[in-house]
């Protein structure tokens, strides 16, 4: 279930405000400039090829490209049996920013985007059907968990794909990780 946990950035050990209501999550995120939507599920096999996934969501992708000037779309997928899963997880765990919006649509599985917005950190556990667009320049990080299992469509304006500028801040190490927040979502 999609879950939003809002932490005090200055006191990350304090209990967060939590909601599971996707309408409320959308309103809260949209009020901060973060696009959040729920798209209808397409009937795809669990082992669908990236081309099949992109074709199934062709109209939604075309709409986003038209609205926001995205040039490319691809599919990223990670499973617990990937021998490099720890390295992939660690790559995204430190706070960073991008010079373009970071857009992800979850076709399957889940992951948590942490958005450092002023004095708060919004931890958004995204799951199948969730679209999130983190605006350029927004401090954030992503946790796929120790046993990642997800497939996402990614959109980019930069043909080079994912390029991050790390902030050097340690806030991501002070907030609960994926495995700790799983209990919040139950």
XYZ file of C-alpha atoms in Angstrom:
186
model
C 0.000 0.000 0.000
C 1.272 3.469 -0.871
C 2.376 5.195 2.322
C 3.598 8.684 3.163
C 5.591 9.178 6.375
C 6.519 12.779 7.201
C 9.553 13.223 9.465
C 10.949 16.273 11.246
C 14.341 16.769 9.548
C 15.794 18.177 12.792
C 14.445 15.338 14.945
C 14.294 12.279 12.671
C 13.854 9.871 15.600
C 10.482 11.432 16.495
C 7.431 9.506 15.355
C 6.398 10.539 11.843
C 2.963 11.576 10.646
C 1.729 8.695 8.477
C -1.042 8.351 5.904
C -2.075 5.550 3.542
C -4.771 7.588 1.778
C -3.607 8.055 -1.827
C -5.802 11.150 -2.271
C -4.267 12.791 0.792
C -0.771 11.712 -0.296
C -1.345 13.316 -3.695
C -2.615 16.557 -2.144
C 0.282 16.797 0.323
C 2.908 16.101 -2.337
C 1.310 18.316 -4.969
C 1.252 21.184 -2.436
C 5.056 20.809 -2.256
C 5.454 20.799 -6.059
C 5.869 17.014 -6.302
C 3.687 15.324 -8.903
C 2.025 12.156 -7.617
C -0.557 10.169 -9.548
C -2.028 6.683 -9.650
C -2.224 5.180 -13.141
C -4.424 2.226 -14.059
C -2.700 -1.149 -14.199
C -2.006 -2.731 -17.566
C -2.310 -6.497 -17.808
C 1.334 -7.514 -18.269
C 3.123 -10.783 -17.544
C 5.507 -10.715 -14.564
C 8.455 -11.185 -16.920
C 7.361 -8.576 -19.474
C 10.190 -7.221 -21.605
C 10.986 -3.495 -21.395
C 9.591 -2.995 -24.910
C 6.264 -4.569 -23.857
C 6.071 -2.315 -20.802
C 6.831 0.836 -22.773
C 4.234 -0.127 -25.381
C 1.583 -0.855 -22.730
C 2.039 2.644 -21.271
C 2.720 4.380 -24.603
C -0.095 6.949 -24.302
C 0.770 7.890 -20.697
C 4.467 8.256 -21.610
C 3.607 10.339 -24.686
C 1.473 12.641 -22.527
C 4.321 13.169 -20.032
C 6.824 13.762 -22.841
C 4.528 16.336 -24.394
C 3.814 18.113 -21.088
C 7.341 18.200 -19.727
C 9.737 17.868 -22.652
C 11.117 14.454 -21.752
C 13.260 13.019 -24.532
C 13.681 9.398 -23.501
C 11.916 6.678 -21.526
C 13.332 3.376 -20.374
C 12.567 0.562 -17.957
C 14.637 -0.398 -14.937
C 13.992 -3.646 -13.115
C 15.691 -5.206 -10.122
C 15.063 -8.503 -8.346
C 16.377 -10.020 -5.096
C 18.574 -12.498 -7.003
C 20.637 -9.730 -8.652
C 24.262 -10.212 -7.487
C 24.854 -6.432 -7.550
C 21.745 -5.484 -5.567
C 23.740 -4.067 -2.635
C 25.816 -1.842 -4.931
C 22.669 -0.648 -6.725
C 20.989 0.136 -3.406
C 23.999 2.046 -2.082
C 24.233 4.141 -5.260
C 20.954 5.925 -4.457
C 21.022 6.068 -0.617
C 22.807 9.407 -0.195
C 21.008 12.722 -0.547
C 21.365 14.221 -4.011
C 19.743 16.540 -6.534
C 19.275 16.483 -10.297
C 19.242 19.194 -12.951
C 16.002 17.699 -14.296
C 12.832 16.218 -12.825
C 13.205 12.602 -11.690
C 10.153 10.687 -12.891
C 9.351 7.103 -11.946
C 6.268 5.030 -12.624
C 6.109 1.775 -10.661
C 4.934 -1.069 -12.898
C 5.495 -3.619 -10.109
C 7.053 -3.847 -6.676
C 7.946 -0.932 -4.450
C 10.604 1.499 -3.247
C 10.818 4.566 -1.031
C 11.602 8.083 -2.225
C 12.765 10.397 0.573
C 12.167 14.070 -0.242
C 13.999 16.611 1.928
C 11.617 19.566 1.774
C 12.645 22.348 4.138
C 12.319 21.178 7.744
C 10.600 17.930 6.774
C 11.439 14.690 5.029
C 8.592 13.064 3.112
C 9.204 9.303 2.808
C 6.943 8.103 -0.006
C 6.665 4.344 -0.273
C 5.665 3.975 -3.901
C 4.183 0.785 -5.260
C 2.600 -0.583 -8.406
C 0.542 2.107 -10.242
C 2.297 5.062 -8.534
C 3.858 7.844 -10.574
C 6.131 10.284 -8.782
C 7.959 13.242 -10.295
C 10.591 14.805 -8.055
C 11.248 18.374 -9.265
C 14.748 19.333 -10.364
C 16.876 20.656 -7.527
C 14.880 18.798 -4.845
C 17.072 17.132 -2.235
C 16.139 13.444 -2.127
C 17.320 9.838 -2.086
C 15.845 6.444 -2.937
C 15.837 3.188 -0.979
C 14.935 -0.019 -2.781
C 15.523 -2.167 0.294
C 17.936 -5.063 0.888
C 15.885 -7.425 -1.302
C 14.812 -5.109 -4.151
C 11.911 -6.141 -6.292
C 10.545 -3.511 -8.627
C 10.098 -2.444 -12.220
C 9.863 1.250 -13.094
C 9.484 3.358 -16.179
C 11.921 6.282 -16.081
C 11.692 9.470 -18.160
C 14.566 11.855 -18.880
C 15.155 15.189 -20.591
C 18.903 14.482 -20.529
C 19.751 11.699 -23.002
C 22.584 10.613 -20.662
C 19.969 9.372 -18.174
C 20.443 9.440 -14.409
C 22.990 12.091 -13.358
C 23.174 13.116 -9.689
C 24.896 15.850 -7.717
C 25.396 14.602 -4.145
C 24.857 17.160 -1.375
C 27.340 15.670 1.110
C 24.714 15.924 3.874
C 24.266 12.935 6.202
C 20.505 13.228 6.689
C 19.798 10.011 4.775
C 21.778 8.048 7.373
C 19.667 9.517 10.203
C 16.252 8.486 8.842
C 14.772 4.987 9.028
C 15.655 2.829 6.045
C 13.329 0.740 3.896
C 13.332 -2.257 6.248
C 12.438 -0.078 9.254
C 9.597 1.701 7.435
C 8.038 -1.564 6.227
C 6.480 -1.918 9.695
C 4.912 1.541 9.341
C 3.115 0.454 6.173
C 1.410 -2.609 7.680
